[in-house]
mmCIF file of C-alpha atoms in Angstrom:
data_model
loop_
_atom_site.group_PDB
_atom_site.id
_atom_site.type_symbol
_atom_site.label_atom_id
_atom_site.label_comp_id
_atom_site.label_asym_id
_atom_site.label_seq_id
_atom_site.Cartn_x
_atom_site.Cartn_y
_atom_site.Cartn_z
ATOM 1 C CA MET A 1 69.004 -41.849 -114.105
ATOM 2 C CA GLY A 2 65.597 -40.307 -113.561
ATOM 3 C CA PRO A 3 62.336 -41.729 -114.924
ATOM 4 C CA HIS A 4 62.178 -39.172 -117.757
ATOM 5 C CA VAL A 5 65.573 -39.868 -119.352
ATOM 6 C CA PRO A 6 65.368 -41.999 -122.538
ATOM 7 C CA ASP A 7 68.052 -44.558 -123.353
ATOM 8 C CA LEU A 8 70.890 -43.741 -125.735
ATOM 9 C CA ILE A 9 69.356 -45.571 -128.700
ATOM 10 C CA ALA A 10 66.132 -43.582 -128.359
ATOM 11 C CA LEU A 11 68.117 -40.339 -128.196
ATOM 12 C CA GLU A 12 70.109 -41.311 -131.295
ATOM 13 C CA VAL A 13 66.903 -42.076 -133.188
ATOM 14 C CA PHE A 14 65.312 -38.816 -132.061
ATOM 15 C CA VAL A 15 68.264 -36.677 -133.139
ATOM 16 C CA ALA A 16 68.338 -38.455 -136.523
ATOM 17 C CA VAL A 17 64.632 -37.719 -137.089
ATOM 18 C CA GLY A 18 65.233 -34.071 -136.248
ATOM 19 C CA LYS A 19 68.153 -33.800 -138.670
ATOM 20 C CA GLU A 20 66.438 -35.643 -141.533
ATOM 21 C CA GLY A 21 63.038 -34.031 -141.039
ATOM 22 C CA SER A 22 61.424 -37.359 -141.777
ATOM 23 C CA ILE A 23 60.796 -40.559 -139.881
ATOM 24 C CA SER A 24 61.224 -42.659 -143.023
ATOM 25 C CA GLN A 25 64.562 -41.049 -143.951
ATOM 26 C CA ALA A 26 65.857 -41.405 -140.389
ATOM 27 C CA ALA A 27 64.837 -45.071 -140.461
ATOM 28 C CA ARG A 28 66.828 -45.637 -143.688
ATOM 29 C CA GLN A 29 69.881 -43.878 -142.243
ATOM 30 C CA LEU A 30 69.776 -45.945 -139.062
ATOM 31 C CA GLY A 31 68.951 -49.244 -140.765
ATOM 32 C CA MET A 32 65.676 -49.537 -138.842
ATOM 33 C CA SER A 33 62.087 -50.024 -139.918
ATOM 34 C CA GLN A 34 59.839 -46.982 -140.094
ATOM 35 C CA GLN A 35 57.505 -48.612 -137.589
ATOM 36 C CA ALA A 36 60.353 -49.084 -135.102
ATOM 37 C CA VAL A 37 61.385 -45.425 -135.386
ATOM 38 C CA SER A 38 57.770 -44.262 -134.962
ATOM 39 C CA ALA A 39 57.389 -46.476 -131.902
ATOM 40 C CA ARG A 40 60.589 -45.034 -130.391
ATOM 41 C CA MET A 41 59.312 -41.482 -130.924
ATOM 42 C CA ARG A 42 55.922 -42.203 -129.351
ATOM 43 C CA SER A 43 57.642 -43.857 -126.381
ATOM 44 C CA MET A 44 59.928 -40.831 -125.920
ATOM 45 C CA GLU A 45 57.014 -38.409 -126.021
ATOM 46 C CA GLU A 46 55.144 -40.460 -123.426
ATOM 47 C CA MET A 47 58.226 -40.631 -121.201
ATOM 48 C CA ILE A 48 59.006 -36.922 -121.434
ATOM 49 C CA GLY A 49 55.327 -35.873 -121.344
ATOM 50 C CA SER A 50 55.529 -33.428 -124.236
ATOM 51 C CA GLU A 51 55.023 -33.413 -128.008
ATOM 52 C CA LEU A 52 58.467 -33.552 -129.620
ATOM 53 C CA LEU A 53 57.555 -33.869 -133.316
ATOM 54 C CA LEU A 54 55.101 -31.903 -135.430
ATOM 55 C CA ARG A 55 53.905 -34.477 -137.939
ATOM 56 C CA SER A 56 52.432 -33.560 -141.322
ATOM 57 C CA ALA A 57 52.101 -34.948 -144.833
ATOM 58 C CA ARG A 58 55.399 -33.258 -145.715
ATOM 59 C CA GLY A 59 57.323 -35.030 -142.908
ATOM 60 C CA SER A 60 58.164 -34.455 -139.266
ATOM 61 C CA GLU A 61 59.801 -31.413 -137.741
ATOM 62 C CA LEU A 62 60.819 -30.730 -134.186
ATOM 63 C CA SER A 63 58.414 -28.884 -131.938
ATOM 64 C CA PRO A 64 59.795 -26.073 -129.742
ATOM 65 C CA ALA A 65 60.108 -28.596 -126.911
ATOM 66 C CA GLY A 66 61.647 -31.061 -129.360
ATOM 67 C CA ARG A 67 64.362 -28.571 -130.365
ATOM 68 C CA LEU A 68 65.330 -28.130 -126.719
ATOM 69 C CA VAL A 69 65.423 -31.874 -126.100
ATOM 70 C CA SER A 70 67.421 -32.361 -129.321
ATOM 71 C CA GLU A 71 70.124 -29.954 -128.112
ATOM 72 C CA TRP A 72 70.357 -31.733 -124.780
ATOM 73 C CA ALA A 73 70.322 -35.133 -126.463
ATOM 74 C CA THR A 74 73.170 -34.116 -128.769
ATOM 75 C CA ASP A 75 75.284 -33.229 -125.732
ATOM 76 C CA VAL A 76 74.449 -36.557 -124.074
ATOM 77 C CA LEU A 77 75.357 -38.529 -127.225
ATOM 78 C CA ALA A 78 78.660 -36.649 -127.546
ATOM 79 C CA ALA A 79 79.478 -37.476 -123.911
ATOM 80 C CA ALA A 80 78.563 -41.113 -124.544
ATOM 81 C CA GLU A 81 80.950 -41.205 -127.526
ATOM 82 C CA ARG A 82 83.754 -39.823 -125.347
ATOM 83 C CA LEU A 83 82.964 -42.439 -122.695
ATOM 84 C CA ASP A 84 82.996 -45.216 -125.306
ATOM 85 C CA ALA A 85 86.337 -44.005 -126.682
ATOM 86 C CA GLY A 86 87.819 -43.910 -123.184
ATOM 87 C CA VAL A 87 86.566 -47.380 -122.270
ATOM 88 C CA THR A 88 87.844 -48.736 -125.590
ATOM 89 C CA SER A 89 91.261 -47.280 -124.797
ATOM 90 C CA LEU A 90 91.264 -48.882 -121.342
ATOM 91 C CA ARG A 91 90.229 -52.236 -122.802
ATOM 92 C CA SER A 92 92.992 -51.967 -125.369
ATOM 93 C CA GLN A 93 95.538 -51.347 -122.615
ATOM 94 C CA THR A 94 94.157 -54.292 -120.635
ATOM 95 C CA ALA A 95 94.336 -56.479 -123.733
ATOM 96 C CA ARG A 96 98.070 -55.839 -124.044
ATOM 97 C CA GLN A 97 99.060 -56.726 -120.470
ATOM 98 C CA LEU A 98 97.586 -59.064 -117.875
ATOM 99 C CA ASP A 99 99.320 -59.630 -114.553
ATOM 100 C CA VAL A 100 98.622 -63.006 -112.985
ATOM 101 C CA ALA A 101 99.897 -64.849 -109.916
ATOM 102 C CA ALA A 102 99.509 -68.590 -109.447
ATOM 103 C CA SER A 103 100.514 -71.243 -106.954
ATOM 104 C CA LEU A 104 103.298 -73.570 -107.984
ATOM 105 C CA THR A 105 101.370 -76.695 -108.974
ATOM 106 C CA ILE A 106 99.083 -74.630 -111.206
ATOM 107 C CA VAL A 107 102.023 -72.744 -112.714
ATOM 108 C CA GLU A 108 103.927 -75.912 -113.526
ATOM 109 C CA TYR A 109 101.169 -78.233 -114.725
ATOM 110 C CA LEU A 110 98.049 -76.286 -115.752
ATOM 111 C CA LEU A 111 98.627 -72.621 -116.528
ATOM 112 C CA PRO A 112 100.932 -73.130 -119.540
ATOM 113 C CA ARG A 113 98.226 -74.852 -121.574
ATOM 114 C CA TRP A 114 95.649 -72.219 -120.569
ATOM 115 C CA LEU A 115 97.985 -69.488 -121.813
ATOM 116 C CA VAL A 116 98.588 -71.331 -125.084
ATOM 117 C CA ALA A 117 94.827 -71.649 -125.554
ATOM 118 C CA LEU A 118 94.374 -67.925 -124.833
ATOM 119 C CA ARG A 119 97.013 -66.977 -127.420
ATOM 120 C CA THR A 120 95.493 -69.341 -129.990
ATOM 121 C CA ARG A 121 92.040 -67.844 -129.451
ATOM 122 C CA GLN A 122 93.335 -64.286 -129.793
ATOM 123 C CA GLU A 123 95.328 -65.039 -132.925
ATOM 124 C CA ALA A 124 92.294 -66.728 -134.498
ATOM 125 C CA SER A 125 90.170 -63.666 -133.656
ATOM 126 C CA ALA A 126 92.808 -61.236 -135.001
ATOM 127 C CA VAL A 127 92.903 -59.309 -131.700
ATOM 128 C CA PRO A 128 96.096 -58.094 -130.006
ATOM 129 C CA VAL A 129 97.894 -60.921 -128.226
ATOM 130 C CA THR A 130 98.024 -60.376 -124.466
ATOM 131 C CA GLN A 131 101.378 -60.135 -122.735
ATOM 132 C CA VAL A 132 100.982 -62.061 -119.483
ATOM 133 C CA GLY A 133 103.119 -61.095 -116.513
ATOM 134 C CA LEU A 134 103.308 -64.176 -114.295
ATOM 135 C CA THR A 135 104.323 -64.482 -110.647
ATOM 136 C CA ALA A 136 104.765 -67.998 -109.267
ATOM 137 C CA ALA A 137 104.361 -68.237 -105.479
ATOM 138 C CA ASN A 138 102.609 -70.261 -102.814
ATOM 139 C CA SER A 139 98.879 -69.720 -102.362
ATOM 140 C CA GLU A 140 99.304 -67.418 -99.363
ATOM 141 C CA VAL A 141 101.501 -65.016 -101.353
ATOM 142 C CA VAL A 142 99.167 -65.190 -104.368
ATOM 143 C CA ILE A 143 96.251 -64.116 -102.165
ATOM 144 C CA GLU A 144 98.180 -61.094 -100.885
ATOM 145 C CA LEU A 145 99.221 -60.074 -104.411
ATOM 146 C CA VAL A 146 95.588 -60.046 -105.505
ATOM 147 C CA ARG A 147 94.438 -58.301 -102.331
ATOM 148 C CA SER A 148 97.007 -55.521 -102.832
ATOM 149 C CA GLY A 149 96.031 -55.021 -106.480
ATOM 150 C CA LYS A 150 99.471 -55.959 -107.798
ATOM 151 C CA VAL A 151 97.930 -58.632 -110.037
ATOM 152 C CA SER A 152 94.474 -58.883 -111.616
ATOM 153 C CA LEU A 153 93.999 -62.623 -111.169
ATOM 154 C CA GLY A 154 95.279 -65.263 -108.789
ATOM 155 C CA PHE A 155 95.086 -69.037 -109.109
ATOM 156 C CA ILE A 156 95.285 -70.914 -105.816
ATOM 157 C CA GLU A 157 95.058 -74.506 -104.603
ATOM 158 C CA THR A 158 94.390 -74.012 -100.898
ATOM 159 C CA ALA A 159 91.259 -75.227 -99.140
ATOM 160 C CA VAL A 160 91.309 -72.091 -96.954
ATOM 161 C CA LEU A 161 89.611 -69.583 -99.250
ATOM 162 C CA PRO A 162 90.346 -65.880 -98.693
ATOM 163 C CA ALA A 163 87.797 -63.513 -97.180
ATOM 164 C CA GLY A 164 87.165 -60.196 -98.915
ATOM 165 C CA LEU A 165 88.020 -61.438 -102.422
ATOM 166 C CA ARG A 166 85.945 -62.922 -105.197
ATOM 167 C CA VAL A 167 86.487 -66.680 -105.522
ATOM 168 C CA ARG A 168 85.397 -69.120 -108.207
ATOM 169 C CA SER A 169 86.177 -72.816 -108.569
ATOM 170 C CA ILE A 170 88.046 -73.742 -111.751
ATOM 171 C CA GLY A 171 88.288 -77.468 -111.084
ATOM 172 C CA PHE A 172 89.681 -80.083 -108.770
ATOM 173 C CA ASP A 173 92.940 -81.861 -108.091
ATOM 174 C CA GLU A 174 93.905 -84.964 -106.132
ATOM 175 C CA LEU A 175 96.700 -85.053 -103.585
ATOM 176 C CA LYS A 176 98.619 -88.312 -103.193
ATOM 177 C CA VAL A 177 100.754 -89.739 -100.411
ATOM 178 C CA ALA A 178 103.962 -90.871 -102.103
ATOM 179 C CA VAL A 179 107.002 -92.845 -100.952
ATOM 180 C CA ALA A 180 110.253 -94.146 -102.424
ATOM 181 C CA PRO A 181 110.018 -97.665 -103.953
ATOM 182 C CA ASP A 182 112.053 -99.159 -101.090
ATOM 183 C CA HIS A 183 109.986 -97.558 -98.322
ATOM 184 C CA PRO A 184 108.071 -100.082 -96.149
ATOM 185 C CA TRP A 185 104.758 -98.491 -97.149
ATOM 186 C CA ALA A 186 105.446 -99.148 -100.852
ATOM 187 C CA THR A 187 104.829 -102.891 -100.557
ATOM 188 C CA ARG A 188 102.337 -103.186 -97.730
ATOM 189 C CA ARG A 189 99.078 -104.871 -98.641
ATOM 190 C CA THR A 190 96.788 -102.772 -96.477
ATOM 191 C CA PRO A 191 96.199 -99.019 -96.646
ATOM 192 C CA VAL A 192 98.003 -96.724 -94.232
ATOM 193 C CA THR A 193 95.687 -95.541 -91.462
ATOM 194 C CA VAL A 194 94.966 -91.945 -90.607
ATOM 195 C CA ALA A 195 96.527 -92.525 -87.183
ATOM 196 C CA GLU A 196 99.785 -93.703 -88.799
ATOM 197 C CA LEU A 197 99.886 -90.734 -91.146
ATOM 198 C CA VAL A 198 99.226 -88.242 -88.342
ATOM 199 C CA THR A 199 102.207 -89.532 -86.352
ATOM 200 C CA THR A 200 104.636 -89.832 -89.277
ATOM 201 C CA PRO A 201 107.001 -86.898 -89.988
ATOM 202 C CA LEU A 202 106.666 -86.069 -93.692
ATOM 203 C CA VAL A 203 108.532 -84.187 -96.387
ATOM 204 C CA CYS A 204 106.439 -81.011 -96.705
ATOM 205 C CA ARG A 205 106.228 -77.789 -98.609
ATOM 206 C CA GLU A 206 106.781 -74.553 -96.694
ATOM 207 C CA PRO A 207 104.027 -72.924 -94.546
ATOM 208 C CA GLY A 208 101.632 -70.995 -96.799
ATOM 209 C CA SER A 209 101.731 -73.622 -99.522
ATOM 210 C CA GLY A 210 98.273 -74.580 -100.787
ATOM 211 C CA THR A 211 99.294 -78.226 -100.954
ATOM 212 C CA ARG A 212 100.456 -78.299 -97.338
ATOM 213 C CA THR A 213 97.549 -76.228 -95.978
ATOM 214 C CA THR A 214 94.963 -78.384 -97.733
ATOM 215 C CA PHE A 215 96.576 -81.657 -96.712
ATOM 216 C CA GLU A 216 96.923 -80.674 -93.061
ATOM 217 C CA LEU A 217 93.322 -79.444 -92.935
ATOM 218 C CA LEU A 218 91.957 -82.653 -94.483
ATOM 219 C CA LEU A 219 94.164 -84.882 -92.315
ATOM 220 C CA SER A 220 93.331 -83.036 -89.113
ATOM 221 C CA THR A 221 89.617 -83.286 -89.900
ATOM 222 C CA ALA A 222 89.883 -87.029 -90.579
ATOM 223 C CA ALA A 223 91.883 -87.474 -87.355
ATOM 224 C CA ASN A 224 89.308 -85.565 -85.276
ATOM 225 C CA GLY A 225 91.700 -82.707 -84.619
ATOM 226 C CA ALA A 226 94.666 -84.824 -83.515
ATOM 227 C CA THR A 227 98.040 -83.088 -83.512
ATOM 228 C CA ILE A 228 100.001 -83.744 -86.710
ATOM 229 C CA ALA A 229 103.659 -84.709 -86.367
ATOM 230 C CA PRO A 230 106.135 -81.935 -87.266
ATOM 231 C CA PRO A 231 107.605 -82.255 -90.779
ATOM 232 C CA ARG A 232 110.755 -84.241 -91.336
ATOM 233 C CA VAL A 233 111.863 -81.467 -93.660
ATOM 234 C CA GLU A 234 110.266 -78.361 -95.221
ATOM 235 C CA LEU A 235 111.081 -77.473 -98.844
ATOM 236 C CA SER A 236 110.043 -74.527 -101.004
ATOM 237 C CA SER A 237 109.379 -76.237 -104.334
ATOM 238 C CA THR A 238 107.490 -79.201 -105.684
ATOM 239 C CA ALA A 239 110.598 -80.521 -107.422
ATOM 240 C CA ALA A 240 112.579 -80.478 -104.169
ATOM 241 C CA VAL A 241 109.822 -82.378 -102.355
ATOM 242 C CA ARG A 242 109.691 -85.015 -105.118
ATOM 243 C CA THR A 243 113.451 -85.473 -105.030
ATOM 244 C CA SER A 244 113.519 -85.754 -101.247
ATOM 245 C CA ILE A 245 110.735 -88.365 -101.202
ATOM 246 C CA ALA A 246 112.424 -90.376 -103.952
ATOM 247 C CA ALA A 247 115.706 -90.274 -101.993
ATOM 248 C CA GLY A 248 113.982 -92.002 -99.080
ATOM 249 C CA THR A 249 113.940 -89.065 -96.668
ATOM 250 C CA ALA A 250 110.307 -89.682 -95.679
ATOM 251 C CA PRO A 251 106.868 -90.010 -97.242
ATOM 252 C CA GLY A 252 105.341 -86.839 -98.633
ATOM 253 C CA VAL A 253 102.172 -85.455 -100.182
ATOM 254 C CA LEU A 254 101.992 -83.888 -103.645
ATOM 255 C CA SER A 255 99.511 -83.275 -106.424
ATOM 256 C CA ALA A 256 98.836 -86.249 -108.678
ATOM 257 C CA LEU A 257 99.753 -83.905 -111.551
ATOM 258 C CA ALA A 258 103.196 -83.297 -110.063
ATOM 259 C CA ILE A 259 104.170 -86.950 -109.643
ATOM 260 C CA ALA A 260 102.633 -88.524 -112.774
ATOM 261 C CA ASP A 261 106.019 -88.915 -114.499
ATOM 262 C CA ASP A 262 107.716 -90.211 -111.344
ATOM 263 C CA LEU A 263 105.035 -92.862 -110.942
ATOM 264 C CA ALA A 264 105.308 -93.914 -114.594
ATOM 265 C CA LEU A 265 109.091 -94.241 -114.292
ATOM 266 C CA GLY A 266 108.968 -96.062 -110.946
ATOM 267 C CA ARG A 267 110.741 -93.343 -108.976
ATOM 268 C CA LEU A 268 107.791 -92.973 -106.596
ATOM 269 C CA VAL A 269 104.952 -95.168 -105.374
ATOM 270 C CA THR A 270 101.589 -93.894 -104.131
ATOM 271 C CA VAL A 271 100.060 -95.156 -100.909
ATOM 272 C CA GLU A 272 96.359 -95.387 -100.118
ATOM 273 C CA VAL A 273 95.173 -93.980 -96.793
ATOM 274 C CA ASP A 274 92.118 -95.561 -95.225
ATOM 275 C CA GLY A 275 89.351 -93.055 -94.475
ATOM 276 C CA LEU A 276 91.044 -90.010 -96.029
ATOM 277 C CA SER A 277 89.946 -88.209 -99.193
ATOM 278 C CA LEU A 278 92.560 -85.810 -100.558
ATOM 279 C CA ARG A 279 90.523 -84.159 -103.320
ATOM 280 C CA ARG A 280 90.979 -80.398 -103.328
ATOM 281 C CA GLN A 281 89.430 -77.446 -105.107
ATOM 282 C CA LEU A 282 91.460 -75.223 -107.432
ATOM 283 C CA SER A 283 90.252 -71.615 -107.460
ATOM 284 C CA VAL A 284 90.676 -68.310 -109.234
ATOM 285 C CA ILE A 285 90.480 -65.107 -107.201
ATOM 286 C CA TRP A 286 90.123 -61.420 -108.043
ATOM 287 C CA ARG A 287 89.383 -58.248 -106.094
ATOM 288 C CA THR A 288 85.937 -56.889 -106.987
ATOM 289 C CA GLY A 289 82.942 -57.429 -109.221
ATOM 290 C CA SER A 290 80.772 -60.445 -109.851
ATOM 291 C CA PHE A 291 83.026 -61.494 -112.718
ATOM 292 C CA PRO A 292 86.730 -61.070 -113.525
ATOM 293 C CA PRO A 293 87.627 -57.975 -115.610
ATOM 294 C CA VAL A 294 86.218 -58.103 -119.130
ATOM 295 C CA GLY A 295 88.747 -59.081 -121.783
ATOM 296 C CA PRO A 296 91.755 -61.381 -121.436
ATOM 297 C CA ALA A 297 91.233 -61.934 -117.682
ATOM 298 C CA GLN A 298 87.707 -63.213 -118.226
ATOM 299 C CA ASP A 299 88.810 -65.257 -121.247
ATOM 300 C CA LEU A 300 91.626 -66.888 -119.263
ATOM 301 C CA VAL A 301 89.254 -67.830 -116.444
ATOM 302 C CA ALA A 302 86.815 -69.367 -118.941
ATOM 303 C CA LEU A 303 89.634 -71.453 -120.460
ATOM 304 C CA ALA A 304 90.806 -72.526 -116.984
ATOM 305 C CA ARG A 305 87.290 -73.609 -116.019
ATOM 306 C CA ALA A 306 86.889 -75.517 -119.264
ATOM 307 C CA GLY A 307 90.194 -77.333 -118.849
ATOM 308 C CA GLY A 308 90.607 -77.522 -115.099
ATOM 309 C CA ARG A 309 88.159 -80.258 -114.106
ATOM 310 C CA HIS A 310 89.960 -83.493 -113.261
#
């Protein structure tokens, strides 16, 4: 806007003074102090460069210039009300449906409690409960769903962050090398070396998986770019990888969240790797804007950030 256009509150105050014919009565109607209303009027006159009110002992009436500005201001306020009604309608629609995509580890072990927290917050605030449409896929697919606009938010676990999208960390996760209890690595007294891990065919998730991409990037970096052995087998779900490792097919790498129960029950054993940190960032992504869309999307991200730091 130009330098001579007052803000909406000033326009609302000005129109009220014109209708009431009195600064004090306009102040009572608006719930403001008389001094605040007078200050607004003086500021408007200075901004516009013209006397808008003719003040007297009997009250305040609009000057000829003031009547013109009042007509224009009334049109602006009416347009602002229409804008507010339209935005409120859009927010209401957004509040009813939120489409989200998330990588499999997040879907299985983190997102459910974030969604429960979101529902609890909305019910406590007496606002409409959001219907969440959820797509579970590997991180590569999640990125494309967000990029294409098919979902508003994506939660990913890959270390390769997407260009052209907004990205924010929501926490961290730890990957673990796991083996069956009868695997030779399960009872060795020294950590596995990076060189051993690089040359060992593993049970892996499919290409595009955040778990696999992150692990291979971290391992390759630790091994100074050495070629990693091809997988023993590639599987498309966390559960299938766990089962295959436990069956003795080969070692594998999974989130600590995904194997907690298997470790507690003795179905899997974790193996330390000398000189290799497998901590990874979990991220939320969206298309544009400094922040996720206002409403349920932003609330869900806040809950994820609050509960996603491990």
